[in-house]
């Protein structure tokens, strides 16, 4: 079942996985309710959206890569026909996670940007932030998520505290798959293409909206084979691996956003999700 954290009058609230760390993506579950129930809630300062599945009601929750470990408050409100609204609350412990330090040397123009390039990069970052704040109110994915690249080797580098040309930078928010140029990149689940663009840092990119605030990111592509607004299925080719943008060689940077939270892609792939 996962970690049961609250039980009241036949309603059980639990987390999967049972132990959560910084940068995890987790499922907040509510069981024991009728199909007619309306469930709303929040974790920390942000609301979460519940959907009905075979086990009850579930919400995906992201714990950002730079979240301070500790106890995060949660709240669930339940409305059922003919009954008063019920409110359940508690805290979920979020454990620490240590990340490696990665030192990189890149050409100076890729690090110390001229004013025009700096304005471009800042504008592109804000475009992505606005996108991640956009919540599609329906679930577009079905079942568990699959790898974006064929094979079985895990992505690397997520969370690395990067020092580039001696300058400390933001942590690396994705998992890197170092594979040959031209390798197909596939959608990890069903969704809708939210963005196809070419940005300074990520290079040629595709972003897929899976609904309910969940986005997957595919950076440094050689080419994109989808268009904005296109519906895509699990395993559908989105593009091919390249080295566009700020990249030291061909690889896929695969990222996951749950709302504004940057989470470990491998944790999303490890979740067991049902329809």
PDB file of C-alpha atoms in Angstrom:
ATOM      1  CA  UNK A   1       0.000   0.000   0.000  1.00  0.00           C
ATOM      2  CA  UNK A   2       2.855   2.384   0.665  1.00  0.00           C
ATOM      3  CA  UNK A   3       3.207   4.466   3.791  1.00  0.00           C
ATOM      4  CA  UNK A   4      -0.183   4.885   5.456  1.00  0.00           C
ATOM      5  CA  UNK A   5      -0.168   8.226   7.229  1.00  0.00           C
ATOM      6  CA  UNK A   6      -3.782   8.819   8.146  1.00  0.00           C
ATOM      7  CA  UNK A   7      -6.878   6.668   8.612  1.00  0.00           C
ATOM      8  CA  UNK A   8     -10.271   8.029   9.606  1.00  0.00           C
ATOM      9  CA  UNK A   9     -13.752   6.532   9.294  1.00  0.00           C
ATOM     10  CA  UNK A  10     -12.669   4.097   6.619  1.00  0.00           C
ATOM     11  CA  UNK A  11     -10.636   6.663   4.628  1.00  0.00           C
ATOM     12  CA  UNK A  12      -6.916   5.915   4.289  1.00  0.00           C
ATOM     13  CA  UNK A  13      -4.398   8.491   3.075  1.00  0.00           C
ATOM     14  CA  UNK A  14      -1.013   7.102   2.047  1.00  0.00           C
ATOM     15  CA  UNK A  15       2.166   7.916   0.135  1.00  0.00           C
ATOM     16  CA  UNK A  16       4.018   5.923  -2.512  1.00  0.00           C
ATOM     17  CA  UNK A  17       6.910   5.428  -2.050  1.00  0.00           C
ATOM     18  CA  UNK A  18       6.649   5.129   1.710  1.00  0.00           C
ATOM     19  CA  UNK A  19       9.930   7.029   2.214  1.00  0.00           C
ATOM     20  CA  UNK A  20      10.346  10.257   0.272  1.00  0.00           C
ATOM     21  CA  UNK A  21      13.456  12.308  -0.364  1.00  0.00           C
ATOM     22  CA  UNK A  22      14.245  15.658  -1.950  1.00  0.00           C
ATOM     23  CA  UNK A  23      13.723  15.557  -5.757  1.00  0.00           C
ATOM     24  CA  UNK A  24      11.283  12.649  -5.577  1.00  0.00           C
ATOM     25  CA  UNK A  25       7.989  12.440  -7.398  1.00  0.00           C
ATOM     26  CA  UNK A  26       5.427  10.612  -5.305  1.00  0.00           C
ATOM     27  CA  UNK A  27       1.785   9.577  -5.294  1.00  0.00           C
ATOM     28  CA  UNK A  28      -0.571  10.847  -2.617  1.00  0.00           C
ATOM     29  CA  UNK A  29      -3.417   8.301  -2.418  1.00  0.00           C
ATOM     30  CA  UNK A  30      -6.846   8.474  -0.822  1.00  0.00           C
ATOM     31  CA  UNK A  31      -8.741   5.194  -0.501  1.00  0.00           C
ATOM     32  CA  UNK A  32     -12.127   4.233   0.904  1.00  0.00           C
ATOM     33  CA  UNK A  33     -14.275   6.779  -0.926  1.00  0.00           C
ATOM     34  CA  UNK A  34     -17.205   6.424  -3.290  1.00  0.00           C
ATOM     35  CA  UNK A  35     -16.764   7.193  -6.974  1.00  0.00           C
ATOM     36  CA  UNK A  36     -18.952  10.268  -6.490  1.00  0.00           C
ATOM     37  CA  UNK A  37     -16.531  11.909  -4.051  1.00  0.00           C
ATOM     38  CA  UNK A  38     -14.713  15.136  -4.881  1.00  0.00           C
ATOM     39  CA  UNK A  39     -11.171  15.245  -3.472  1.00  0.00           C
ATOM     40  CA  UNK A  40      -8.985  18.339  -3.284  1.00  0.00           C
ATOM     41  CA  UNK A  41      -5.792  19.026  -1.411  1.00  0.00           C
ATOM     42  CA  UNK A  42      -2.395  20.623  -1.045  1.00  0.00           C
ATOM     43  CA  UNK A  43       1.159  19.694  -0.096  1.00  0.00           C
ATOM     44  CA  UNK A  44       3.247  22.487   1.329  1.00  0.00           C
ATOM     45  CA  UNK A  45       2.090  25.772  -0.202  1.00  0.00           C
ATOM     46  CA  UNK A  46       0.824  24.277  -3.472  1.00  0.00           C
ATOM     47  CA  UNK A  47      -2.477  22.657  -4.447  1.00  0.00           C
ATOM     48  CA  UNK A  48      -2.470  19.152  -5.914  1.00  0.00           C
ATOM     49  CA  UNK A  49      -4.974  17.623  -8.322  1.00  0.00           C
ATOM     50  CA  UNK A  50      -6.535  14.220  -7.700  1.00  0.00           C
ATOM     51  CA  UNK A  51      -7.748  11.778 -10.349  1.00  0.00           C
ATOM     52  CA  UNK A  52      -9.736   8.577  -9.978  1.00  0.00           C
ATOM     53  CA  UNK A  53      -7.910   5.300 -10.638  1.00  0.00           C
ATOM     54  CA  UNK A  54      -8.427   1.640  -9.769  1.00  0.00           C
ATOM     55  CA  UNK A  55      -7.065   2.119  -6.259  1.00  0.00           C
ATOM     56  CA  UNK A  56      -9.078   5.195  -5.358  1.00  0.00           C
ATOM     57  CA  UNK A  57      -7.975   8.800  -5.785  1.00  0.00           C
ATOM     58  CA  UNK A  58      -4.386   9.749  -6.568  1.00  0.00           C
ATOM     59  CA  UNK A  59      -2.321  12.898  -7.059  1.00  0.00           C
ATOM     60  CA  UNK A  60       1.234  13.263  -8.339  1.00  0.00           C
ATOM     61  CA  UNK A  61       3.378  15.410  -6.045  1.00  0.00           C
ATOM     62  CA  UNK A  62       6.833  16.762  -6.839  1.00  0.00           C
ATOM     63  CA  UNK A  63       9.467  17.691  -4.233  1.00  0.00           C
ATOM     64  CA  UNK A  64      11.865  20.135  -5.878  1.00  0.00           C
ATOM     65  CA  UNK A  65      15.570  19.447  -6.245  1.00  0.00           C
ATOM     66  CA  UNK A  66      16.361  22.456  -4.022  1.00  0.00           C
ATOM     67  CA  UNK A  67      13.675  21.835  -1.399  1.00  0.00           C
ATOM     68  CA  UNK A  68      14.988  21.934   2.166  1.00  0.00           C
ATOM     69  CA  UNK A  69      14.529  18.510   3.716  1.00  0.00           C
ATOM     70  CA  UNK A  70      12.050  18.306   6.576  1.00  0.00           C
ATOM     71  CA  UNK A  71       8.369  17.841   7.328  1.00  0.00           C
ATOM     72  CA  UNK A  72       5.983  19.024   4.621  1.00  0.00           C
ATOM     73  CA  UNK A  73       2.348  19.667   5.643  1.00  0.00           C
ATOM     74  CA  UNK A  74      -0.433  18.091   3.583  1.00  0.00           C
ATOM     75  CA  UNK A  75      -4.176  18.613   3.546  1.00  0.00           C
ATOM     76  CA  UNK A  76      -7.004  16.676   1.887  1.00  0.00           C
ATOM     77  CA  UNK A  77     -10.616  17.851   1.666  1.00  0.00           C
ATOM     78  CA  UNK A  78     -13.365  15.373   0.788  1.00  0.00           C
ATOM     79  CA  UNK A  79     -16.866  16.233  -0.361  1.00  0.00           C
ATOM     80  CA  UNK A  80     -19.462  13.501  -0.789  1.00  0.00           C
ATOM     81  CA  UNK A  81     -23.156  13.905  -1.635  1.00  0.00           C
ATOM     82  CA  UNK A  82     -25.276  14.338   1.471  1.00  0.00           C
ATOM     83  CA  UNK A  83     -22.300  14.618   3.838  1.00  0.00           C
ATOM     84  CA  UNK A  84     -20.429  17.478   5.420  1.00  0.00           C
ATOM     85  CA  UNK A  85     -17.016  18.284   3.974  1.00  0.00           C
ATOM     86  CA  UNK A  86     -14.260  16.339   5.703  1.00  0.00           C
ATOM     87  CA  UNK A  87     -10.761  17.739   6.103  1.00  0.00           C
ATOM     88  CA  UNK A  88      -7.754  15.519   6.828  1.00  0.00           C
ATOM     89  CA  UNK A  89      -4.239  16.820   7.417  1.00  0.00           C
ATOM     90  CA  UNK A  90      -0.776  15.782   8.520  1.00  0.00           C
ATOM     91  CA  UNK A  91       2.877  16.004   7.605  1.00  0.00           C
ATOM     92  CA  UNK A  92       5.092  13.924   5.333  1.00  0.00           C
ATOM     93  CA  UNK A  93       8.815  13.634   6.143  1.00  0.00           C
ATOM     94  CA  UNK A  94      11.073  14.504   3.195  1.00  0.00           C
ATOM     95  CA  UNK A  95      14.580  13.153   3.619  1.00  0.00           C
ATOM     96  CA  UNK A  96      17.863  14.706   2.540  1.00  0.00           C
ATOM     97  CA  UNK A  97      19.643  13.677  -0.626  1.00  0.00           C
ATOM     98  CA  UNK A  98      23.291  14.238  -1.419  1.00  0.00           C
ATOM     99  CA  UNK A  99      24.245  15.217  -4.957  1.00  0.00           C
ATOM    100  CA  UNK A 100      27.695  15.096  -6.575  1.00  0.00           C
ATOM    101  CA  UNK A 101      29.688  18.135  -7.656  1.00  0.00           C
ATOM    102  CA  UNK A 102      30.519  18.217 -11.361  1.00  0.00           C
ATOM    103  CA  UNK A 103      33.240  20.471 -12.762  1.00  0.00           C
ATOM    104  CA  UNK A 104      33.024  21.340 -16.451  1.00  0.00           C
ATOM    105  CA  UNK A 105      35.095  23.443 -18.819  1.00  0.00           C
ATOM    106  CA  UNK A 106      33.250  25.010 -21.740  1.00  0.00           C
ATOM    107  CA  UNK A 107      34.087  27.671 -24.356  1.00  0.00           C
ATOM    108  CA  UNK A 108      33.914  31.107 -22.742  1.00  0.00           C
ATOM    109  CA  UNK A 109      31.109  32.421 -25.034  1.00  0.00           C
ATOM    110  CA  UNK A 110      28.874  29.582 -23.771  1.00  0.00           C
ATOM    111  CA  UNK A 111      29.387  30.651 -20.145  1.00  0.00           C
ATOM    112  CA  UNK A 112      30.093  34.390 -20.031  1.00  0.00           C
ATOM    113  CA  UNK A 113      27.249  35.590 -22.225  1.00  0.00           C
ATOM    114  CA  UNK A 114      27.200  38.872 -24.081  1.00  0.00           C
ATOM    115  CA  UNK A 115      24.266  41.179 -23.158  1.00  0.00           C
ATOM    116  CA  UNK A 116      22.126  40.213 -26.150  1.00  0.00           C
ATOM    117  CA  UNK A 117      22.565  36.471 -25.564  1.00  0.00           C
ATOM    118  CA  UNK A 118      21.949  36.971 -21.838  1.00  0.00           C
ATOM    119  CA  UNK A 119      18.610  38.660 -22.599  1.00  0.00           C
ATOM    120  CA  UNK A 120      17.703  35.830 -24.946  1.00  0.00           C
ATOM    121  CA  UNK A 121      18.542  33.140 -22.388  1.00  0.00           C
ATOM    122  CA  UNK A 122      16.664  34.891 -19.571  1.00  0.00           C
ATOM    123  CA  UNK A 123      13.601  35.293 -21.797  1.00  0.00           C
ATOM    124  CA  UNK A 124      13.694  31.620 -22.760  1.00  0.00           C
ATOM    125  CA  UNK A 125      13.924  30.538 -19.130  1.00  0.00           C
ATOM    126  CA  UNK A 126      10.892  32.674 -18.283  1.00  0.00           C
ATOM    127  CA  UNK A 127       8.981  31.147 -21.217  1.00  0.00           C
ATOM    128  CA  UNK A 128       9.547  27.699 -19.725  1.00  0.00           C
ATOM    129  CA  UNK A 129       8.564  28.835 -16.234  1.00  0.00           C
ATOM    130  CA  UNK A 130       5.278  30.205 -17.563  1.00  0.00           C
ATOM    131  CA  UNK A 131       4.644  26.938 -19.348  1.00  0.00           C
ATOM    132  CA  UNK A 132       5.185  24.871 -16.189  1.00  0.00           C
ATOM    133  CA  UNK A 133       2.680  27.073 -14.332  1.00  0.00           C
ATOM    134  CA  UNK A 134       0.016  26.107 -16.884  1.00  0.00           C
ATOM    135  CA  UNK A 135      -2.041  23.223 -15.524  1.00  0.00           C
ATOM    136  CA  UNK A 136      -4.040  21.173 -18.017  1.00  0.00           C
ATOM    137  CA  UNK A 137      -7.069  20.063 -15.951  1.00  0.00           C
ATOM    138  CA  UNK A 138      -7.210  16.518 -17.310  1.00  0.00           C
ATOM    139  CA  UNK A 139      -4.931  13.509 -17.103  1.00  0.00           C
ATOM    140  CA  UNK A 140      -3.500  12.646 -20.529  1.00  0.00           C
ATOM    141  CA  UNK A 141      -1.175   9.796 -19.490  1.00  0.00           C
ATOM    142  CA  UNK A 142      -2.192   6.206 -18.817  1.00  0.00           C
ATOM    143  CA  UNK A 143      -0.350   3.650 -16.698  1.00  0.00           C
ATOM    144  CA  UNK A 144       3.350   3.677 -15.890  1.00  0.00           C
ATOM    145  CA  UNK A 145       6.041   5.675 -17.688  1.00  0.00           C
ATOM    146  CA  UNK A 146       8.700   4.215 -19.991  1.00  0.00           C
ATOM    147  CA  UNK A 147      12.262   5.236 -20.835  1.00  0.00           C
ATOM    148  CA  UNK A 148      12.787   7.890 -23.538  1.00  0.00           C
ATOM    149  CA  UNK A 149      15.732   5.947 -25.021  1.00  0.00           C
ATOM    150  CA  UNK A 150      15.995   2.247 -25.878  1.00  0.00           C
ATOM    151  CA  UNK A 151      18.165   0.168 -23.548  1.00  0.00           C
ATOM    152  CA  UNK A 152      18.357  -0.322 -19.821  1.00  0.00           C
ATOM    153  CA  UNK A 153      21.128   1.990 -18.582  1.00  0.00           C
ATOM    154  CA  UNK A 154      19.939   4.660 -16.177  1.00  0.00           C
ATOM    155  CA  UNK A 155      20.368   8.315 -16.999  1.00  0.00           C
ATOM    156  CA  UNK A 156      23.183  10.114 -15.211  1.00  0.00           C
ATOM    157  CA  UNK A 157      23.994  13.520 -13.757  1.00  0.00           C
ATOM    158  CA  UNK A 158      20.672  14.466 -12.202  1.00  0.00           C
ATOM    159  CA  UNK A 159      21.115  16.929  -9.356  1.00  0.00           C
ATOM    160  CA  UNK A 160      24.820  17.524  -9.963  1.00  0.00           C
ATOM    161  CA  UNK A 161      25.952  20.816  -8.470  1.00  0.00           C
ATOM    162  CA  UNK A 162      27.759  22.138 -11.508  1.00  0.00           C
ATOM    163  CA  UNK A 163      30.818  24.359 -11.482  1.00  0.00           C
ATOM    164  CA  UNK A 164      31.393  25.584 -15.021  1.00  0.00           C
ATOM    165  CA  UNK A 165      34.677  27.359 -15.770  1.00  0.00           C
ATOM    166  CA  UNK A 166      35.041  27.874 -12.035  1.00  0.00           C
ATOM    167  CA  UNK A 167      31.577  29.423 -11.619  1.00  0.00           C
ATOM    168  CA  UNK A 168      28.882  27.757  -9.511  1.00  0.00           C
ATOM    169  CA  UNK A 169      25.672  27.185 -11.484  1.00  0.00           C
ATOM    170  CA  UNK A 170      22.173  25.859 -10.831  1.00  0.00           C
ATOM    171  CA  UNK A 171      21.901  22.120 -10.187  1.00  0.00           C
ATOM    172  CA  UNK A 172      21.499  19.903 -13.224  1.00  0.00           C
ATOM    173  CA  UNK A 173      17.757  19.347 -13.490  1.00  0.00           C
ATOM    174  CA  UNK A 174      17.668  16.331 -15.808  1.00  0.00           C
ATOM    175  CA  UNK A 175      19.080  12.881 -16.461  1.00  0.00           C
ATOM    176  CA  UNK A 176      21.553  12.560 -19.332  1.00  0.00           C
ATOM    177  CA  UNK A 177      21.625   9.631 -21.740  1.00  0.00           C
ATOM    178  CA  UNK A 178      24.934   9.573 -23.646  1.00  0.00           C
ATOM    179  CA  UNK A 179      23.969   7.778 -26.854  1.00  0.00           C
ATOM    180  CA  UNK A 180      24.817   8.153 -30.521  1.00  0.00           C
ATOM    181  CA  UNK A 181      23.675  11.098 -32.571  1.00  0.00           C
ATOM    182  CA  UNK A 182      20.469  10.240 -34.392  1.00  0.00           C
ATOM    183  CA  UNK A 183      19.178   7.801 -31.756  1.00  0.00           C
ATOM    184  CA  UNK A 184      15.355   7.986 -31.613  1.00  0.00           C
ATOM    185  CA  UNK A 185      13.854   9.787 -28.615  1.00  0.00           C
ATOM    186  CA  UNK A 186      10.371   8.616 -27.647  1.00  0.00           C
ATOM    187  CA  UNK A 187       7.588   9.999 -25.477  1.00  0.00           C
ATOM    188  CA  UNK A 188       7.556   8.360 -22.048  1.00  0.00           C
ATOM    189  CA  UNK A 189       3.755   8.339 -21.970  1.00  0.00           C
ATOM    190  CA  UNK A 190       0.730   9.784 -23.738  1.00  0.00           C
ATOM    191  CA  UNK A 191       0.330  13.542 -23.809  1.00  0.00           C
ATOM    192  CA  UNK A 192       0.209  16.659 -25.941  1.00  0.00           C
ATOM    193  CA  UNK A 193       3.226  18.505 -27.345  1.00  0.00           C
ATOM    194  CA  UNK A 194       3.370  21.796 -25.460  1.00  0.00           C
ATOM    195  CA  UNK A 195       6.502  23.289 -27.054  1.00  0.00           C
ATOM    196  CA  UNK A 196       8.926  22.712 -29.907  1.00  0.00           C
ATOM    197  CA  UNK A 197      11.665  25.330 -29.989  1.00  0.00           C
ATOM    198  CA  UNK A 198      15.371  26.083 -30.175  1.00  0.00           C
ATOM    199  CA  UNK A 199      16.752  27.742 -27.050  1.00  0.00           C
ATOM    200  CA  UNK A 200      20.259  28.851 -26.191  1.00  0.00           C
ATOM    201  CA  UNK A 201      20.976  26.394 -23.368  1.00  0.00           C
ATOM    202  CA  UNK A 202      18.698  23.387 -24.142  1.00  0.00           C
ATOM    203  CA  UNK A 203      19.154  23.655 -27.915  1.00  0.00           C
ATOM    204  CA  UNK A 204      16.415  22.051 -29.987  1.00  0.00           C
ATOM    205  CA  UNK A 205      13.763  20.857 -27.549  1.00  0.00           C
ATOM    206  CA  UNK A 206      10.410  19.151 -27.252  1.00  0.00           C
ATOM    207  CA  UNK A 207       8.219  19.424 -24.157  1.00  0.00           C
ATOM    208  CA  UNK A 208       5.231  17.126 -23.639  1.00  0.00           C
ATOM    209  CA  UNK A 209       2.311  18.055 -21.387  1.00  0.00           C
ATOM    210  CA  UNK A 210       0.860  14.943 -19.724  1.00  0.00           C
ATOM    211  CA  UNK A 211      -1.845  16.857 -17.886  1.00  0.00           C
ATOM    212  CA  UNK A 212      -2.371  17.850 -14.244  1.00  0.00           C
ATOM    213  CA  UNK A 213       0.890  19.843 -14.195  1.00  0.00           C
ATOM    214  CA  UNK A 214       3.180  17.006 -15.323  1.00  0.00           C
ATOM    215  CA  UNK A 215       5.634  17.844 -18.121  1.00  0.00           C
ATOM    216  CA  UNK A 216       8.501  15.856 -19.634  1.00  0.00           C
ATOM    217  CA  UNK A 217      11.441  17.636 -21.294  1.00  0.00           C
ATOM    218  CA  UNK A 218      13.673  16.445 -24.138  1.00  0.00           C
ATOM    219  CA  UNK A 219      16.709  18.707 -24.792  1.00  0.00           C
ATOM    220  CA  UNK A 220      19.670  18.937 -27.214  1.00  0.00           C
ATOM    221  CA  UNK A 221      17.803  17.211 -30.062  1.00  0.00           C
ATOM    222  CA  UNK A 222      19.268  16.950 -33.544  1.00  0.00           C
ATOM    223  CA  UNK A 223      15.767  17.162 -34.983  1.00  0.00           C
ATOM    224  CA  UNK A 224      12.179  17.294 -33.759  1.00  0.00           C
ATOM    225  CA  UNK A 225       9.527  15.189 -35.478  1.00  0.00           C
ATOM    226  CA  UNK A 226       6.406  16.567 -33.800  1.00  0.00           C
ATOM    227  CA  UNK A 227       4.525  19.860 -33.750  1.00  0.00           C
ATOM    228  CA  UNK A 228       3.035  22.002 -30.992  1.00  0.00           C
ATOM    229  CA  UNK A 229      -0.444  20.804 -30.085  1.00  0.00           C
ATOM    230  CA  UNK A 230       0.055  17.304 -31.487  1.00  0.00           C
ATOM    231  CA  UNK A 231      -1.208  14.396 -29.386  1.00  0.00           C
ATOM    232  CA  UNK A 232       1.447  11.742 -28.847  1.00  0.00           C
ATOM    233  CA  UNK A 233       1.268   8.172 -27.594  1.00  0.00           C
ATOM    234  CA  UNK A 234       3.560   6.205 -25.309  1.00  0.00           C
ATOM    235  CA  UNK A 235       6.653   5.258 -27.319  1.00  0.00           C
ATOM    236  CA  UNK A 236       5.997   7.690 -30.183  1.00  0.00           C
ATOM    237  CA  UNK A 237       9.145   9.207 -31.691  1.00  0.00           C
ATOM    238  CA  UNK A 238       9.542  12.867 -30.757  1.00  0.00           C
ATOM    239  CA  UNK A 239      12.913  13.466 -32.413  1.00  0.00           C
ATOM    240  CA  UNK A 240      16.515  12.296 -32.427  1.00  0.00           C
ATOM    241  CA  UNK A 241      19.521  12.763 -30.155  1.00  0.00           C
ATOM    242  CA  UNK A 242      21.912  15.579 -31.004  1.00  0.00           C
ATOM    243  CA  UNK A 243      24.222  18.083 -29.364  1.00  0.00           C
ATOM    244  CA  UNK A 244      22.407  21.374 -29.980  1.00  0.00           C
ATOM    245  CA  UNK A 245      22.531  24.160 -27.406  1.00  0.00           C
ATOM    246  CA  UNK A 246      25.122  24.081 -24.629  1.00  0.00           C
ATOM    247  CA  UNK A 247      26.286  20.484 -24.923  1.00  0.00           C
ATOM    248  CA  UNK A 248      29.716  18.878 -24.894  1.00  0.00           C
ATOM    249  CA  UNK A 249      28.621  16.012 -27.152  1.00  0.00           C
ATOM    250  CA  UNK A 250      25.587  14.057 -28.372  1.00  0.00           C
ATOM    251  CA  UNK A 251      23.203  13.142 -25.571  1.00  0.00           C
ATOM    252  CA  UNK A 252      19.596  13.443 -24.455  1.00  0.00           C
ATOM    253  CA  UNK A 253      18.821  15.615 -21.452  1.00  0.00           C
ATOM    254  CA  UNK A 254      15.555  14.208 -20.092  1.00  0.00           C
ATOM    255  CA  UNK A 255      13.769  16.275 -17.467  1.00  0.00           C
ATOM    256  CA  UNK A 256      10.533  16.081 -15.502  1.00  0.00           C
ATOM    257  CA  UNK A 257       8.503  18.921 -14.012  1.00  0.00           C
ATOM    258  CA  UNK A 258       5.581  18.492 -11.631  1.00  0.00           C
ATOM    259  CA  UNK A 259       4.291  22.037 -11.641  1.00  0.00           C
ATOM    260  CA  UNK A 260       7.262  24.209 -10.641  1.00  0.00           C
ATOM    261  CA  UNK A 261       9.068  21.276  -8.995  1.00  0.00           C
ATOM    262  CA  UNK A 262      12.107  19.834 -10.802  1.00  0.00           C
ATOM    263  CA  UNK A 263      12.177  16.152  -9.938  1.00  0.00           C
ATOM    264  CA  UNK A 264      14.361  13.143 -10.639  1.00  0.00           C
ATOM    265  CA  UNK A 265      13.208  11.503 -13.907  1.00  0.00           C
ATOM    266  CA  UNK A 266      14.266   8.084 -12.669  1.00  0.00           C
ATOM    267  CA  UNK A 267      11.772   8.418  -9.801  1.00  0.00           C
ATOM    268  CA  UNK A 268       8.924   8.986 -12.260  1.00  0.00           C
ATOM    269  CA  UNK A 269       9.980   5.945 -14.292  1.00  0.00           C
ATOM    270  CA  UNK A 270      10.058   3.848 -11.102  1.00  0.00           C
ATOM    271  CA  UNK A 271       6.495   4.626 -10.041  1.00  0.00           C
ATOM    272  CA  UNK A 272       3.829   1.972 -10.543  1.00  0.00           C
ATOM    273  CA  UNK A 273       0.790   3.791 -11.876  1.00  0.00           C
ATOM    274  CA  UNK A 274      -2.593   2.327 -12.769  1.00  0.00           C
ATOM    275  CA  UNK A 275      -5.462   3.602 -14.847  1.00  0.00           C
TER     276      UNK A 275
END
